[in-house]
C-alpha positions in Angstrom: 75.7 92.3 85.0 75.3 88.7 86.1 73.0 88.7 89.3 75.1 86.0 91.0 78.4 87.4 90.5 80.1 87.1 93.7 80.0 91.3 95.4 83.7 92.1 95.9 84.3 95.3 97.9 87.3 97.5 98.7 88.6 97.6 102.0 87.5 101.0 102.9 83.9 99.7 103.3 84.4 97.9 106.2 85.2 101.3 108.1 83.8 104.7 107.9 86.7 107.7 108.1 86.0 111.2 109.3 89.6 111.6 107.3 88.8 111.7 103.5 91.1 110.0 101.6 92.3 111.0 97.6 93.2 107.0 97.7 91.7 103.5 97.9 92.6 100.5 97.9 90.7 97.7 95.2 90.7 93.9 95.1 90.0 93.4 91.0 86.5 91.6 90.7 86.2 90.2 87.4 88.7 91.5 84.8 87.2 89.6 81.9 84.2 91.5 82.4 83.0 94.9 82.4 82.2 94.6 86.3 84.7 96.5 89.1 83.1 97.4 92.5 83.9 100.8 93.8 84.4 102.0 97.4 81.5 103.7 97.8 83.0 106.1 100.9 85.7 106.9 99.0 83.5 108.0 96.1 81.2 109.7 98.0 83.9 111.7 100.2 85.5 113.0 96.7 82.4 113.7 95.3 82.1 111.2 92.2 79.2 109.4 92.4 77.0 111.0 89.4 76.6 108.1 86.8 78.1 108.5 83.5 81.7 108.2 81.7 84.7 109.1 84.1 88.5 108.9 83.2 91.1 106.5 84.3 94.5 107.2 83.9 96.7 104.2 83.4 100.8 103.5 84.2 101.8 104.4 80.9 99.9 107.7 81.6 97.4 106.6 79.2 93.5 108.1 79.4 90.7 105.6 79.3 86.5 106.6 79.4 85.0 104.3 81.4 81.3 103.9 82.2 80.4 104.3 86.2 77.2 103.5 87.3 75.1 102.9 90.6 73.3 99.2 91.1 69.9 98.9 91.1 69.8 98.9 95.0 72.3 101.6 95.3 74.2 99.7 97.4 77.6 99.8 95.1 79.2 101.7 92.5 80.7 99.9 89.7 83.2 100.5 86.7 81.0 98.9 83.6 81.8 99.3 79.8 85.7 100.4 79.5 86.7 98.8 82.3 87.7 95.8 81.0 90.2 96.6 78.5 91.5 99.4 81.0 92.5 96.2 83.4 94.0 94.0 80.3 95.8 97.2 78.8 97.3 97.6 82.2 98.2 94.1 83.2 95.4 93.6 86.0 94.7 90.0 87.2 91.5 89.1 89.0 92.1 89.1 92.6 95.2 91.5 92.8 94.8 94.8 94.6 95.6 97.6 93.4 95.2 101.8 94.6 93.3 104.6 92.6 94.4 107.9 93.3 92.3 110.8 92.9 93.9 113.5 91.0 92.3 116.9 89.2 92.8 118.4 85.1 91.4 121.8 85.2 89.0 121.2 87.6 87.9 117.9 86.3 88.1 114.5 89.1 90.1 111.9 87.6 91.2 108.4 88.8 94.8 106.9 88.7 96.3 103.5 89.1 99.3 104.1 91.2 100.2 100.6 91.7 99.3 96.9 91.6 99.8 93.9 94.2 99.0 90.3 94.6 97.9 88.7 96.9 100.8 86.7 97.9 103.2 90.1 97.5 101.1 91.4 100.5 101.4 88.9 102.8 104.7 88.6 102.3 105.3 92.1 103.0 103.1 91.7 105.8 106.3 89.7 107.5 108.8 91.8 108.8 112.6 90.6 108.0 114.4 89.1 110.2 116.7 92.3 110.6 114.5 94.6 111.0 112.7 92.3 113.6 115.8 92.4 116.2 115.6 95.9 115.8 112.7 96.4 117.4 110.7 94.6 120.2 107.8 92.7 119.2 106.2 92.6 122.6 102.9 94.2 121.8 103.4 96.3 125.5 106.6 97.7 124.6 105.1 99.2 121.2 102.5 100.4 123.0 105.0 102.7 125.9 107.6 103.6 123.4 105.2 104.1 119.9 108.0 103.3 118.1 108.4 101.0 115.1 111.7 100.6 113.0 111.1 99.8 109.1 113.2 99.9 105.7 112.9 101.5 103.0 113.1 99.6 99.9 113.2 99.8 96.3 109.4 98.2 95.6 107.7 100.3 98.5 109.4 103.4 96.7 108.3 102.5 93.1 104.4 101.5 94.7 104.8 104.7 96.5 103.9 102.9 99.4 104.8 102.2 103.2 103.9 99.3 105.4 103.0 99.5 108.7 103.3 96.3 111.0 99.4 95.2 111.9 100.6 94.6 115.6 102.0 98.3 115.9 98.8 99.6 114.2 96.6 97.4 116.4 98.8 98.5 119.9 98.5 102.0 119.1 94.8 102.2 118.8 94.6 103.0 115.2 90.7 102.0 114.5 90.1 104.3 111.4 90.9 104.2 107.7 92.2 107.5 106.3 94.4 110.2 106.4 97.9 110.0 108.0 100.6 112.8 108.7 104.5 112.3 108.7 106.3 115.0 110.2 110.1 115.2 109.2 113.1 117.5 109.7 112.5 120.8 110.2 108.7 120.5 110.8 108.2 119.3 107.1 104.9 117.7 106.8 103.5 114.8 104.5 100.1 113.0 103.8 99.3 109.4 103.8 96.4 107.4 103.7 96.0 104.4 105.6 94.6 101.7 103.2 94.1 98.9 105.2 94.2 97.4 108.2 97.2 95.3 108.0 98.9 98.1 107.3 99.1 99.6 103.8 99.6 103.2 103.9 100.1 105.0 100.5 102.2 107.4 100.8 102.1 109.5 97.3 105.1 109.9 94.5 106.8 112.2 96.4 107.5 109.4 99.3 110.8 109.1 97.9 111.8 112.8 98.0 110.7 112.9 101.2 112.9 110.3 102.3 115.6 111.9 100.4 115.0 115.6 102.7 115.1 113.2 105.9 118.2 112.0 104.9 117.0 107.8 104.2 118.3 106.3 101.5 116.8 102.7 99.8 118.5 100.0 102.3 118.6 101.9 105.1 116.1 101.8 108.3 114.3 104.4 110.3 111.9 104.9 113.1 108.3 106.3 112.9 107.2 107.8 116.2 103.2 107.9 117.2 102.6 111.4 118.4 99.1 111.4 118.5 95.6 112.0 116.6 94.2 114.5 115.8 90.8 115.8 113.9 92.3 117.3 111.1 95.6 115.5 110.2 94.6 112.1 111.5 97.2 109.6 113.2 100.6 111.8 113.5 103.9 110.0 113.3 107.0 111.7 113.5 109.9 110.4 111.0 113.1 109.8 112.0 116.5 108.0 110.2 118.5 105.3 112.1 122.0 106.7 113.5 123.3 103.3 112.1 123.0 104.3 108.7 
C-alpha cells in the first residue's frame, strides 16, 4: 500500500456506539486499487477483525474472497487483494458511499453491499421537498416539544432500503450516538435500524418496505415518526405512524 495514500474512514469512526450495529456506512477510497478502509468499531463489535480472506457478497448476489488485513499500526482495517474487482464488478466509483450489511451462512460472518450513493444523491436527499416542508414546522423548538417529523416514502429510499432523517430533527432531539434504532408500528410491531450518520441516514433493512406495507404507507404517501425515548437496549425509539391525508 502506498504510504501517502490519503486515510479515508467511515463515518462510524468519528463516534463510539454502546448500540452495535450489523451495518456501516463506507466512503470508497481508491477503487483502482486494492486499498478500502474499514470501520474499525463496526468490525470490532461484530467480531471480524482476524486477518485473512473474508466474503463479500455483491448486488447480483454474487460471492467475492477478499483479503482483510490490519495496518502496520493497527490503526485501520483494510480490504486488500479482491477488493478491487469486487468495486468494478459492482459499479463502485471512488468517493461514493455505500452500506455493508453483516449477514451469517451457517455460522460463518459475511459482508453485503446493500446499496450505493453519491455524493451529490446525499445531499440532495439531505433537502427536504418543499411539500413535505409545509407539513411540518421547521422551527428547531417546535421539533424539540412535539418530536415529531413528517417524511415520504419513496421509491429510491425503498430500493436502498433506507430512511432519512432530517439533521435538524436528529440534532433537536439529542441524538449524539451512532447505532441502533427501533420503530415501533401498529399493533406494538417492532423494527431495527441503524443510524449511519449524522445527517441522518438510517438503514433500515429489506424488509423496510413490508413494514410500511403492515403500517398501511404506501410509496407517495407521508407519515410521522414520533421520538419516544432511549433506551439501553433498543437505542432511540420512534413510534411510526401514517398521515390521515393519505
Amino acid at each position: 500500500m502506498n504510504n501517502s495514500e490519503t486515510k479515508v474512514k467511515t463515518e462510524a469512526d468519528s463516534s463510539s456506539s454502546d448500540h452495535p450495529c450489523p451495518l456501516a456506512l463506507v466512503t470508497a477510497s481508491n477503487v483502482r486499487k486494492d486499498t478500502q478502509y474499514l470501520s474499525v468499531p463496526f468490525m470490532r463489535a461484530n467480531g471480524m477483525t482476524k486477518p485473512g480472506l473474508i466474503t463479500l457478497v455483491g448486488k447480483d448476489g454474487v460471492k467475492w474472497k477478499v483479503n482483510l488485513y490490519e495496518e502496520r499500526s493497527g490503526s485501520s482495517l483494510c480490504l486488500g487483494k479482491g477488493w478491487k474487482e469486487f468495486a468494478k464488478a459492482n459499479g463502485l466509483k471512488t468517493g461514493e458511499y455505500f452500506t455493508l450489511e453483516l449477514v451469517w451462512e451457517n455460522e460463518i460472518p459475511m459482508l453485503s453491499l446493500v446499496n450505493t450513493e453519491s455524493a451529490s444523491d446525499r445531499k440532495q436527499r439531505g433537502e427536504p421537498s418543499k411539500a413535505i416542508e409545509k407539513e411540518r414546522s421547521t422551527d428547531t423548538s417546535s421539533i424539540v416539544q412535539n418530536r415529531v417529523v413528517t417524511l415520504a416514502l419513496e421509491t429510491k429510499d425503498v430500493k436502498a432500503c433506507t430512511l432519512h432523517l432530517p439533521s435538524e430533527f436528529v440534532t433537536a432531539i439529542g441524538i449524539k450516538k451512532l447505532g441502533k434504532i427501533t420503530l415501533l408500528g401498529k399493533d406494538g410491531m417492532k423494527w431495527w435500524g441503524c443510524l449511519l450518520s449524522r445527517d441522518g441516514t438510517v438503514a433500515v433493512g429489506i424488509g423496510w418496505r413490508n413494514f410500511c406495507e403492515a403500517n398501511g404507507v404506501k410509496l407517495g404517501d407521508s407519515f410521522s415518526l414520533v421520538f419516544i425515548n432511549e433506551e439501553e437496549d433498543t437505542g432511540p425509539v420512534f413510534k411510526f405512524s401514517p398521515n390521515s391525508g393519505n
